[in-house]
Structure formats: C-alpha cells, structure tokens
CSV table of C-alpha atoms in Angstrom, one decimal:
chain,number,residue,atom,x,y,z
O,20,MET,CA,165.6,137.1,142.1
O,21,ALA,CA,164.7,139.1,139.0
O,22,ALA,CA,168.1,138.3,137.4
O,23,TYR,CA,167.5,134.6,138.0
O,24,ALA,CA,164.1,134.8,136.4
O,25,LEU,CA,165.5,136.6,133.3
O,26,GLU,CA,168.4,134.1,133.0
O,27,ASN,CA,165.9,131.1,133.3
O,28,ARG,CA,163.7,132.7,130.6
O,29,VAL,CA,166.6,133.1,128.2
O,30,GLU,CA,167.5,129.4,128.7
O,31,GLN,CA,164.0,128.4,127.8
O,32,PHE,CA,164.3,130.0,124.4
O,33,SER,CA,167.9,129.1,123.7
O,34,CYS,CA,166.9,126.7,120.9
O,35,PRO,CA,165.7,128.4,117.6
O,36,SER,CA,162.9,125.9,117.3
O,37,ASP,CA,161.3,127.4,120.4
O,38,VAL,CA,160.6,130.7,118.7
O,39,VAL,CA,160.4,129.7,115.0
O,40,PRO,CA,157.3,128.0,113.8
O,41,SER,CA,157.8,124.4,112.5
O,42,TRP,CA,156.5,125.3,109.0
O,43,GLU,CA,159.2,128.0,108.5
O,44,ARG,CA,161.8,125.2,108.8
O,45,GLN,CA,160.1,123.1,106.2
O,46,GLU,CA,161.5,123.0,102.6
O,47,VAL,CA,159.4,125.1,100.2
O,48,SER,CA,157.8,122.5,97.9
O,49,THR,CA,155.7,122.6,94.8
O,50,GLY,CA,153.7,119.6,96.0
O,51,THR,CA,151.5,119.7,93.1
O,52,THR,CA,149.6,118.3,90.1
O,53,ILE,CA,151.1,118.8,86.6
O,54,MET,CA,149.9,117.5,83.3
O,55,ALA,CA,150.7,117.6,79.6
O,56,VAL,CA,148.8,116.2,76.5
O,57,GLU,CA,149.8,116.0,72.9
O,58,PHE,CA,147.4,116.8,70.1
O,59,GLU,CA,147.7,117.2,66.3
O,60,GLY,CA,149.7,120.3,65.9
O,61,GLY,CA,150.9,121.0,69.4
O,62,VAL,CA,150.6,120.3,73.1
O,63,VAL,CA,148.5,121.4,76.1
O,64,ILE,CA,150.2,121.8,79.5
O,65,GLY,CA,148.6,122.5,82.8
O,66,ALA,CA,149.3,122.8,86.6
O,67,ASP,CA,147.7,123.9,89.8
O,68,SER,CA,149.1,127.0,91.5
O,69,ARG,CA,149.7,126.0,95.2
O,70,THR,CA,153.1,126.1,96.8
O,71,THR,CA,153.4,124.6,100.3
O,72,THR,CA,155.9,124.8,103.2
O,73,GLY,CA,154.9,121.7,105.2
O,74,ALA,CA,151.2,122.2,106.0
O,75,TYR,CA,151.4,126.0,105.4
O,76,ILE,CA,150.4,127.4,102.0
O,77,ALA,CA,153.3,129.6,101.0
O,78,ASN,CA,151.8,130.8,97.7
O,79,ARG,CA,148.4,130.1,96.2
O,80,VAL,CA,149.0,131.6,92.7
O,81,THR,CA,152.4,130.1,91.8
O,82,ASP,CA,153.2,129.7,88.1
O,83,LYS,CA,154.5,126.2,87.6
O,84,LEU,CA,154.5,126.4,83.8
O,85,THR,CA,158.0,127.6,83.2
O,86,PRO,CA,159.3,128.8,79.8
O,87,ILE,CA,162.5,127.2,78.6
O,88,HIS,CA,162.4,128.6,75.0
O,89,ASP,CA,159.8,130.3,72.8
O,90,ARG,CA,157.9,127.1,72.2
O,91,ILE,CA,159.3,124.8,74.9
O,92,PHE,CA,157.9,124.8,78.5
O,93,CYS,CA,158.4,122.6,81.5
O,94,CYS,CA,156.0,121.8,84.4
O,95,ARG,CA,157.7,121.6,87.8
O,96,SER,CA,157.0,119.3,90.8
O,97,GLY,CA,159.1,118.6,93.8
O,98,SER,CA,161.3,121.1,95.6
O,99,ALA,CA,160.7,124.7,94.4
O,100,ALA,CA,164.3,125.6,94.8
O,101,ASP,CA,165.6,122.5,92.9
O,102,THR,CA,163.2,122.8,90.0
O,103,GLN,CA,163.7,126.5,89.6
O,104,ALA,CA,167.5,126.1,89.5
O,105,ILE,CA,167.3,123.2,87.0
O,106,ALA,CA,164.9,125.2,84.7
O,107,ASP,CA,167.2,128.2,84.8
O,108,ALA,CA,170.3,126.1,84.0
O,109,VAL,CA,168.6,124.3,81.1
O,110,SER,CA,167.1,127.6,79.7
O,111,TYR,CA,170.6,129.1,79.8
O,112,GLN,CA,172.2,126.2,78.0
O,113,LEU,CA,169.4,125.9,75.4
O,114,GLY,CA,169.7,129.6,74.6
O,115,PHE,CA,173.4,129.2,73.7
O,116,HIS,CA,172.6,126.0,71.7
O,117,SER,CA,169.9,127.9,69.7
O,118,ILE,CA,172.4,130.7,68.9
O,119,GLU,CA,175.0,128.2,67.7
O,120,LEU,CA,172.5,126.5,65.4
O,121,ASP,CA,170.9,129.8,64.4
O,122,GLU,CA,167.5,128.1,64.7
O,123,PRO,CA,165.0,127.2,67.4
O,124,PRO,CA,166.0,124.2,69.5
O,125,LEU,CA,164.3,120.8,69.5
O,126,VAL,CA,162.0,119.8,72.3
O,127,GLN,CA,163.9,116.5,72.6
O,128,THR,CA,167.2,118.5,73.1
O,129,ALA,CA,165.6,120.4,76.0
O,130,ALA,CA,164.3,117.1,77.5
O,131,ASN,CA,167.8,115.5,77.3
O,132,LEU,CA,169.3,118.5,79.1
O,133,PHE,CA,166.8,118.0,81.9
O,134,LYS,CA,167.5,114.3,82.0
O,135,GLN,CA,171.3,114.7,82.2
O,136,MET,CA,171.0,117.2,85.0
O,137,CYS,CA,168.4,115.3,87.0
O,138,TYR,CA,170.4,112.0,86.6
O,139,ARG,CA,173.8,113.6,87.4
O,140,TYR,CA,172.5,115.1,90.7
O,141,ARG,CA,169.8,112.5,91.4
O,142,GLU,CA,171.1,112.0,95.0
O,143,GLU,CA,170.8,115.8,95.8
O,144,LEU,CA,167.7,116.9,93.8
O,145,MET,CA,164.0,116.4,94.4
O,146,ALA,CA,162.6,117.3,91.0
O,147,GLY,CA,160.0,115.8,88.7
O,148,ILE,CA,159.7,117.5,85.4
O,149,ILE,CA,157.4,117.3,82.4
O,150,VAL,CA,158.9,118.9,79.2
O,151,ALA,CA,156.5,119.8,76.5
O,152,GLY,CA,156.6,122.0,73.4
O,153,TRP,CA,156.5,122.2,69.6
O,154,ASP,CA,159.3,122.1,67.0
O,155,LYS,CA,159.3,121.8,63.2
O,156,ARG,CA,160.8,118.3,63.1
O,157,ARG,CA,158.4,116.3,65.3
O,158,GLY,CA,155.6,118.7,66.1
O,159,GLY,CA,154.0,118.6,69.5
O,160,GLN,CA,155.9,116.4,72.1
O,161,VAL,CA,155.6,115.6,75.7
O,162,TYR,CA,158.6,114.1,77.7
O,163,THR,CA,158.6,113.0,81.3
O,164,VAL,CA,161.7,113.2,83.5
O,165,PRO,CA,160.7,111.7,86.9
O,166,MET,CA,163.0,111.8,90.0
O,167,GLY,CA,166.1,109.8,89.2
O,168,GLY,CA,166.6,111.1,85.7
O,169,MET,CA,164.7,108.7,83.5
O,170,LEU,CA,163.4,110.1,80.2
O,171,VAL,CA,160.4,108.9,78.3
O,172,ARG,CA,158.1,110.4,75.7
O,173,GLN,CA,154.3,109.9,76.3
O,174,PRO,CA,151.2,111.2,74.5
O,175,VAL,CA,149.8,112.2,77.9
O,176,SER,CA,151.8,112.7,81.2
O,177,VAL,CA,150.8,113.5,84.7
O,178,GLY,CA,153.0,114.1,87.8
O,179,GLY,CA,153.1,115.5,91.3
O,180,SER,CA,151.5,114.5,94.5
O,181,GLY,CA,148.0,114.9,93.1
O,182,SER,CA,148.6,112.6,90.1
O,183,SER,CA,147.8,109.4,92.0
O,184,TYR,CA,144.2,110.5,92.4
O,185,ILE,CA,143.5,110.9,88.7
O,186,TYR,CA,145.2,108.0,86.9
O,187,GLY,CA,141.8,106.2,86.6
O,188,PHE,CA,140.2,109.4,85.2
O,189,ILE,CA,142.9,109.8,82.7
O,190,ASP,CA,142.8,106.2,81.6
O,191,SER,CA,139.1,106.3,81.1
O,192,LYS,CA,138.8,109.8,79.4
O,193,TYR,CA,141.9,110.1,77.3
O,194,LYS,CA,141.7,109.2,73.6
O,195,SER,CA,144.1,109.7,70.8
O,196,GLY,CA,143.3,112.4,68.2
O,197,MET,CA,141.7,114.9,70.5
O,198,THR,CA,141.5,118.5,69.4
O,199,LYS,CA,143.2,121.4,71.2
O,200,GLU,CA,139.9,122.4,72.8
O,201,GLU,CA,139.2,118.8,73.9
O,202,CYS,CA,142.7,118.6,75.4
O,203,LEU,CA,142.2,121.9,77.3
O,204,ARG,CA,139.0,120.7,78.8
O,205,PHE,CA,140.4,117.3,79.6
O,206,THR,CA,143.4,118.8,81.3
O,207,ALA,CA,141.3,121.3,83.3
O,208,ASP,CA,138.9,118.6,84.5
O,209,ALA,CA,141.7,116.2,85.5
O,210,LEU,CA,143.6,118.9,87.5
O,211,ALA,CA,140.4,120.1,89.2
O,212,LEU,CA,139.7,116.5,90.4
O,213,ALA,CA,143.3,116.2,91.7
O,214,MET,CA,143.0,119.6,93.5
O,215,GLU,CA,139.8,118.5,95.2
O,216,ARG,CA,141.5,115.5,96.8
O,217,ASP,CA,145.2,116.4,97.2
O,218,GLY,CA,146.0,118.8,100.1
O,219,SER,CA,149.2,120.0,98.4
O,220,SER,CA,147.4,121.0,95.2
O,221,GLY,CA,145.0,124.0,94.9
O,222,GLY,CA,144.5,127.5,93.8
O,223,VAL,CA,143.7,127.9,90.1
O,224,VAL,CA,144.4,125.7,87.0
O,225,ARG,CA,146.9,127.3,84.8
O,226,LEU,CA,146.8,126.1,81.2
O,227,ALA,CA,148.8,126.7,78.0
O,228,ALA,CA,148.5,125.5,74.4
O,229,ILE,CA,151.8,125.5,72.4
O,230,THR,CA,151.6,125.3,68.6
O,231,GLU,CA,153.5,126.5,65.6
O,232,ALA,CA,151.6,129.8,65.8
O,233,GLY,CA,152.9,130.3,69.4
O,234,LEU,CA,151.7,130.2,72.9
O,235,GLU,CA,148.1,130.7,74.2
O,236,ARG,CA,147.7,130.8,78.0
O,237,SER,CA,144.5,130.6,80.0
O,238,ILE,CA,143.2,130.1,83.5
O,239,SER,CA,140.5,127.7,84.7
O,240,ILE,CA,138.9,128.3,88.1
O,241,PRO,CA,137.7,124.9,89.5
O,242,PRO,CA,134.3,124.8,91.2
O,243,THR,CA,134.4,124.7,95.0
O,244,PRO,CA,131.7,125.2,97.7
O,245,LYS,CA,133.9,127.9,99.3
O,246,SER,CA,134.5,129.9,96.2
O,247,THR,CA,133.1,133.5,96.1
O,248,CYS,CA,134.2,134.0,92.5
O,249,PRO,CA,131.2,135.1,90.3
O,250,LEU,CA,132.6,133.4,87.3
O,251,PRO,CA,131.2,130.0,86.1
O,252,PRO,CA,133.2,126.9,86.7
O,253,HIS,CA,136.1,126.2,84.3
O,254,THR,CA,135.8,129.8,82.9
O,255,LYS,CA,138.5,130.3,80.3
O,256,LEU,CA,140.4,133.6,80.8
O,257,LEU,CA,142.8,134.5,78.1
O,258,VAL,CA,145.5,136.7,79.4
O,259,SER,CA,148.7,138.4,78.1
O,260,SER,CA,150.6,139.1,81.3
O,261,PRO,CA,150.6,138.1,85.0
O,262,GLU,CA,149.2,141.6,85.8
O,263,ASP,CA,145.9,140.7,84.1
O,264,PHE,CA,145.3,138.0,86.8
O,265,CYS,CA,145.3,140.4,89.7
O,266,SER,CA,141.6,141.2,89.6
O,267,PHE,CA,140.8,137.5,89.8
O,268,PHE,CA,143.3,136.3,92.5
O,269,THR,CA,141.4,138.1,95.3
O,270,SER,CA,138.6,135.6,94.9
O,271,VAL,CA,140.7,132.4,94.3
O,272,PRO,CA,140.1,129.8,97.0
O,273,ASP,CA,143.0,128.6,99.0
C-alpha cells in the first residue's frame, strides 16, 4: 500500500511544470521604457531599471544604458539575453574598428553595426535598440533600431513597452533647441510617467548626458505613494560607480 502511494506521488510530479513555477520558465525580458534626446553639443539618454520574467520582477535596478565605446551608448529593450549579446558583439567589433582607424569611432558606424546584426537575425532576435552618442564629425546623434533591423536618425526617440503611454507627452513637451538640463528633466519626467502606467517598467530612472567632455550619469527617483525614500522627487544623484547606488537602492520602490 505504501509502495503504491509513493509510486502514485512520483507520477503526479513527473512533469517539470508541476514543481517549477511558471515565471521561472518565462524568458527574461527588459520590458521597459527607453529614451534618448539630442541637444546642442550632445545627447541625453534614459531608461527605467526593471527587468521582468513574465509577471515576476527579476531585477529592479538593472542598468539598461550599455556602453559601446567611450562616447557611444545604447539603450536596450526586448529580450535581455538578445540585447546583451548584440551589445557585446557590436562593442567588440567597434573596438577593433577604432584601433584600425586610430581614432574614436562614429556614432553612425555603431548604429549601422546594430542594424546589420538586428536585420540579419531578425527572425531569431527580439531586440529594440536606441544608439546615442557624440562624435567630432556630427556631434550628438540618436539612432533608432527597432525590431526587424530598420535604422533611422531622430532628434528624440522612445522605445519599449512603456513608450506607447508617453507619445502624447513627448509630442506636446518636446521642442528643438533644448539645453542639456532641459533634456534631462524632459527625459526624467517622460520616463516617470511611463513607469506609472506600464507594469513592465519601474524602479529608478537612470540618466546619462554624453558630450565632447565625456559622460555624466545620474539617477532620478520618480514620486510614488509607496516610496519611503526621504529624497525629493526627481532628485539628481551624480555618481561615479555602481557601488555609490547601494545606499539608495534599499528604498527604491518595486
């Protein structure tokens, strides 16, 4: 009798789905909101920090602003694995290209490398990329590479699952000729609105300004009723390394 009960119990859990939660079988996704804006002398890029696995929040402080070269970054949306692999491959190729030229690469060159890879493997990849940066030939530039491998330059670009909530805000608030400070506030406000509505976007707003002088990174903590953070809304926190964020992440809302 005991042997029969044990055998019956084993049969009940013979399928892996019986013991593994459904969210563990979901693809890790940077379902997200990403954004980039050109200004005179550089670009501002920004993204939320939430990574999801289905309905489960796998990471609430992800860095989706990925360096490709000294003054070239990309913002990633889609499959975390796909976008990380593409960014690593482009960074590798661009490094060799820079060594051959003996000068910093162009932002357009980086964008074309992303376009070629995303188009070549368009049936296998789920990746939406915004490439932004500064070079001495064209200054600050923003290029969009959506799923499928198209490439287009835009003065302001937004992508990810949260982007559909803020197109009206961007159309009404964006104006050409904005300063770096205006672009930083514009990007932080737009991302905060998307994070309020989109369930796949959340955490903190990571911002970066790229100019001829280099890179300046900051964090904006959006206002939320559940936040216990003592800092005012949209507080700008200039940091030099990820370790500097640790004291703030304990109070970042999910």
